[in-house]
Coordinates of N, CA and C in Angstrom, one line a residue:
X3 N 7.2 2.0 10.0 CA 6.2 1.4 9.0 C 5.3 0.6 10.0
X4 N 3.9 1.0 9.8 CA 2.9 0.2 10.3 C 2.2 -0.5 9.3
X5 N 1.8 -1.8 9.7 CA 0.9 -2.6 8.7 C -0.3 -3.3 9.6
X6 N -1.5 -2.7 9.1 CA -2.8 -3.3 9.4 C -3.6 -4.1 8.4
X7 N -4.0 -5.1 9.4 CA -5.1 -6.1 8.4 C -6.6 -5.1 8.6
X8 N -7.2 -5.0 7.4 CA -8.5 -4.4 7.4 C -9.5 -5.2 8.5
X9 N -10.3 -4.5 9.2 CA -11.3 -5.0 9.9 C -12.7 -5.1 9.4
X10 N -12.8 -4.3 8.5 CA -14.3 -4.2 7.5 C -13.7 -4.3 6.2
X11 N -14.6 -4.9 5.3 CA -14.4 -4.9 3.9 C -14.3 -3.7 3.2
X12 N -13.2 -3.2 2.6 CA -13.0 -2.0 1.9 C -12.2 -2.4 0.5
X13 N -12.6 -1.5 -0.6 CA -12.0 -1.9 -1.8 C -11.1 -0.5 -2.4
X14 N -9.9 -0.9 -3.1 CA -9.4 0.2 -3.9 C -9.4 -0.3 -5.4
X15 N -9.9 0.8 -6.3 CA -9.9 0.5 -7.6 C -10.7 -0.8 -7.8
X16 N -11.7 -1.1 -6.8 CA -12.5 -2.5 -7.1 C -12.0 -3.5 -6.4
X17 N -10.6 -3.8 -5.9 CA -9.9 -4.8 -5.5 C -10.2 -4.7 -4.0
X18 N -10.4 -6.1 -3.4 CA -10.4 -6.0 -1.9 C -9.1 -6.0 -1.3
X19 N -9.2 -5.0 -0.2 CA -7.9 -4.5 0.3 C -7.7 -5.7 1.6
X20 N -6.4 -6.4 1.6 CA -6.1 -7.4 2.7 C -5.4 -6.5 3.9
X21 N -4.6 -5.6 3.4 CA -3.6 -4.9 4.3 C -3.2 -3.4 4.1
X22 N -2.9 -2.6 5.0 CA -3.0 -1.2 4.8 C -1.4 -1.0 5.6
X23 N -0.3 -0.2 4.7 CA 0.7 0.2 5.1 C 0.9 1.5 4.9
X24 N 1.9 2.2 5.9 CA 2.0 3.8 5.7 C 3.1 4.3 6.5
X25 N 3.5 5.2 6.2 CA 4.7 6.0 6.9 C 4.6 7.5 6.6
X26 N 4.9 8.2 7.6 CA 5.2 9.8 7.1 C 6.0 10.1 8.0
X27 N 7.0 11.1 7.4 CA 8.2 11.8 8.2 C 7.5 12.9 9.1
X28 N 7.6 12.9 10.1 CA 7.1 13.6 11.2 C 7.7 13.8 12.5
X29 N 7.8 15.0 13.0 CA 8.5 15.4 14.3 C 7.5 14.8 15.4
X30 N 6.4 14.8 15.4 CA 5.4 14.6 16.6 C 5.3 13.3 16.8
X31 N 6.0 12.3 15.9 CA 5.8 11.0 16.2 C 4.2 10.2 16.3
X32 N 3.6 10.8 15.1 CA 2.0 10.1 15.1 C 2.1 8.8 14.7
X33 N 1.1 8.2 14.7 CA 1.0 6.6 14.3 C 1.7 6.1 12.9
X34 N 1.9 6.8 12.1 CA 2.7 6.5 10.9 C 4.1 7.1 10.9
X35 N 4.5 7.6 12.0 CA 5.5 8.1 12.2 C 6.8 7.5 11.5
X36 N 7.9 8.0 10.9 CA 9.3 7.4 10.5 C 10.1 8.6 10.7
X37 N 11.5 8.2 10.9 CA 12.3 9.4 10.9 C 13.0 9.9 9.4
X38 N 13.6 10.8 9.5 CA 14.1 11.4 8.1 C 15.2 10.4 7.7
X39 N 15.2 10.4 6.2 CA 16.2 9.5 5.8 C 16.0 9.7 4.2
X40 N 16.2 8.3 3.7 CA 16.3 8.3 2.1 C 15.1 7.9 1.5
X41 N 14.1 7.4 2.4 CA 12.7 7.0 2.0 C 11.9 8.2 1.5
X42 N 10.9 8.0 0.6 CA 9.9 9.1 0.5 C 9.3 9.8 1.9
X43 N 9.0 11.0 1.8 CA 8.4 11.4 3.2 C 7.0 11.0 3.6
X44 N 6.4 10.6 2.4 CA 4.9 10.1 2.5 C 4.6 8.7 2.0
X45 N 4.3 7.7 2.5 CA 4.0 6.5 1.7 C 2.6 5.9 2.4
X46 N 1.9 5.6 1.3 CA 0.6 4.7 1.6 C 0.5 3.8 0.6
X47 N 0.3 2.3 1.2 CA 0.4 1.2 0.4 C -0.6 0.3 0.8
X48 N -1.5 -0.4 -0.1 CA -2.3 -1.3 0.2 C -2.1 -2.4 -0.4
X49 N -2.3 -3.8 0.6 CA -2.3 -5.1 -0.5 C -3.6 -5.5 -0.7
X50 N -3.8 -6.0 -2.0 CA -5.1 -6.4 -2.7 C -5.0 -7.7 -2.8
X51 N -6.3 -8.2 -3.0 CA -6.4 -9.5 -3.7 C -6.2 -9.5 -5.3
X52 N -5.3 -10.4 -5.8 CA -5.0 -10.2 -7.3 C -3.8 -10.4 -7.8
X53 N -3.5 -10.8 -9.0 CA -2.4 -11.0 -9.8 C -1.7 -9.8 -10.1
X54 N -0.7 -9.4 -9.4 CA 0.2 -8.0 -9.7 C 0.1 -7.7 -11.1
X55 N 0.3 -8.7 -12.1 CA 0.2 -8.0 -13.4 C -1.2 -7.5 -13.8
X56 N -2.1 -8.4 -13.5 CA -3.6 -8.0 -14.2 C -3.6 -6.8 -13.1
X57 N -3.6 -6.7 -11.9 CA -4.2 -5.4 -11.0 C -3.3 -4.3 -11.6
X58 N -1.7 -4.1 -11.9 CA -1.0 -3.3 -12.6 C -1.7 -2.6 -13.8
X59 N -2.1 -3.6 -14.6 CA -2.6 -3.2 -16.0 C -3.6 -2.6 -15.9
X60 N -4.5 -3.0 -15.1 CA -6.0 -2.6 -14.8 C -5.6 -1.0 -14.4
X61 N -4.9 -0.9 -13.1 CA -4.9 0.6 -12.7 C -4.2 1.5 -13.7
X62 N -3.2 1.0 -14.4 CA -2.6 1.8 -15.5 C -3.8 2.4 -16.5
X63 N -4.7 1.4 -16.7 CA -5.5 1.7 -17.7 C -6.6 2.8 -17.3
X64 N -6.8 2.6 -15.8 CA -7.7 3.6 -15.4 C -7.2 5.1 -14.8
X65 N -5.9 5.1 -14.3 CA -5.3 6.2 -13.9 C -3.8 6.7 -14.8
X66 N -3.3 5.9 -15.5 CA -2.4 6.2 -16.1 C -1.2 6.1 -15.2
X67 N -0.1 7.2 -15.1 CA 1.1 7.2 -14.1 C 0.4 7.6 -12.7
X68 N 1.0 7.0 -11.6 CA 0.6 7.7 -10.5 C 1.0 6.2 -9.5
X69 N 0.1 5.6 -8.9 CA 0.5 4.7 -8.2 C 1.3 3.4 -8.8
X70 N 2.3 3.0 -8.1 CA 2.9 1.7 -8.5 C 2.3 0.6 -8.1
X71 N 2.6 -0.5 -8.8 CA 1.9 -2.0 -8.5 C 3.1 -2.9 -8.5
X72 N 3.2 -4.0 -7.7 CA 4.0 -4.7 -7.7 C 3.5 -6.1 -6.9
X73 N 4.3 -7.0 -6.9 CA 4.1 -8.3 -6.0 C 4.2 -8.0 -4.6
X74 N 3.1 -8.3 -3.6 CA 3.0 -8.2 -2.4 C 4.3 -8.9 -1.7
X75 N 5.2 -8.1 -1.0 CA 6.5 -8.7 -0.6 C 6.4 -8.9 1.0
X76 N 5.5 -8.0 2.0 CA 5.5 -8.2 3.3 C 4.1 -8.6 3.8
X77 N 3.2 -9.2 2.9 CA 2.1 -9.4 3.3 C 2.0 -10.7 4.0
X78 N 1.3 -10.9 5.0 CA 0.9 -12.3 5.5 C 0.0 -13.1 4.7
X79 N -0.6 -12.7 3.7 CA -1.4 -13.6 2.9 C -0.7 -14.4 1.9
X80 N -1.4 -15.5 1.4 CA -1.0 -16.1 0.3 C -1.2 -15.4 -0.9
X81 N -0.3 -15.8 -1.8 CA -0.4 -15.2 -3.2 C -1.6 -15.6 -3.9
X82 N -2.4 -15.1 -4.9 CA -1.7 -13.8 -5.5 C -1.9 -12.7 -4.7
X83 N -1.1 -11.7 -4.5 CA -1.7 -10.3 -3.8 C -0.6 -9.4 -4.4
X84 N -1.3 -8.2 -4.6 CA -0.4 -7.0 -5.0 C -0.4 -6.0 -4.2
X85 N 0.5 -5.1 -4.4 CA 0.7 -3.7 -3.4 C 0.5 -2.7 -4.5
X86 N -0.1 -1.9 -3.9 CA -0.4 -0.6 -4.8 C 0.0 0.5 -3.9
X87 N 1.0 1.2 -4.1 CA 1.9 2.0 -3.5 C 1.9 3.5 -4.1
X88 N 1.6 4.6 -3.1 CA 1.5 5.9 -3.8 C 2.5 6.8 -2.6
X89 N 3.2 7.7 -3.2 CA 4.2 8.3 -2.6 C 3.8 9.9 -2.8
X90 N 4.0 10.6 -1.5 CA 3.9 12.1 -1.5 C 5.0 12.7 -0.9
X91 N 4.7 14.0 -1.1 CA 6.2 14.8 -0.6 C 5.5 15.9 0.8

């Protein structure tokens, strides 16, 4: 897993992105590579500014099911920060 702080301002769902994290199961060992195992084969996660409960409710209203939202656990930033996570196959 790789964690990147953003170099230029970007937003997701209107929230300021602080960090981007991701991995992909891949045999060619590209930048977001991870080996096979129990974790989802594709994961993209952003840490955004904001209370996780507020961010989660807002995103649920906008898109319904899909991205999961929780308290940022690996962030280097002070709270409040929320993780928005999308999994793929």
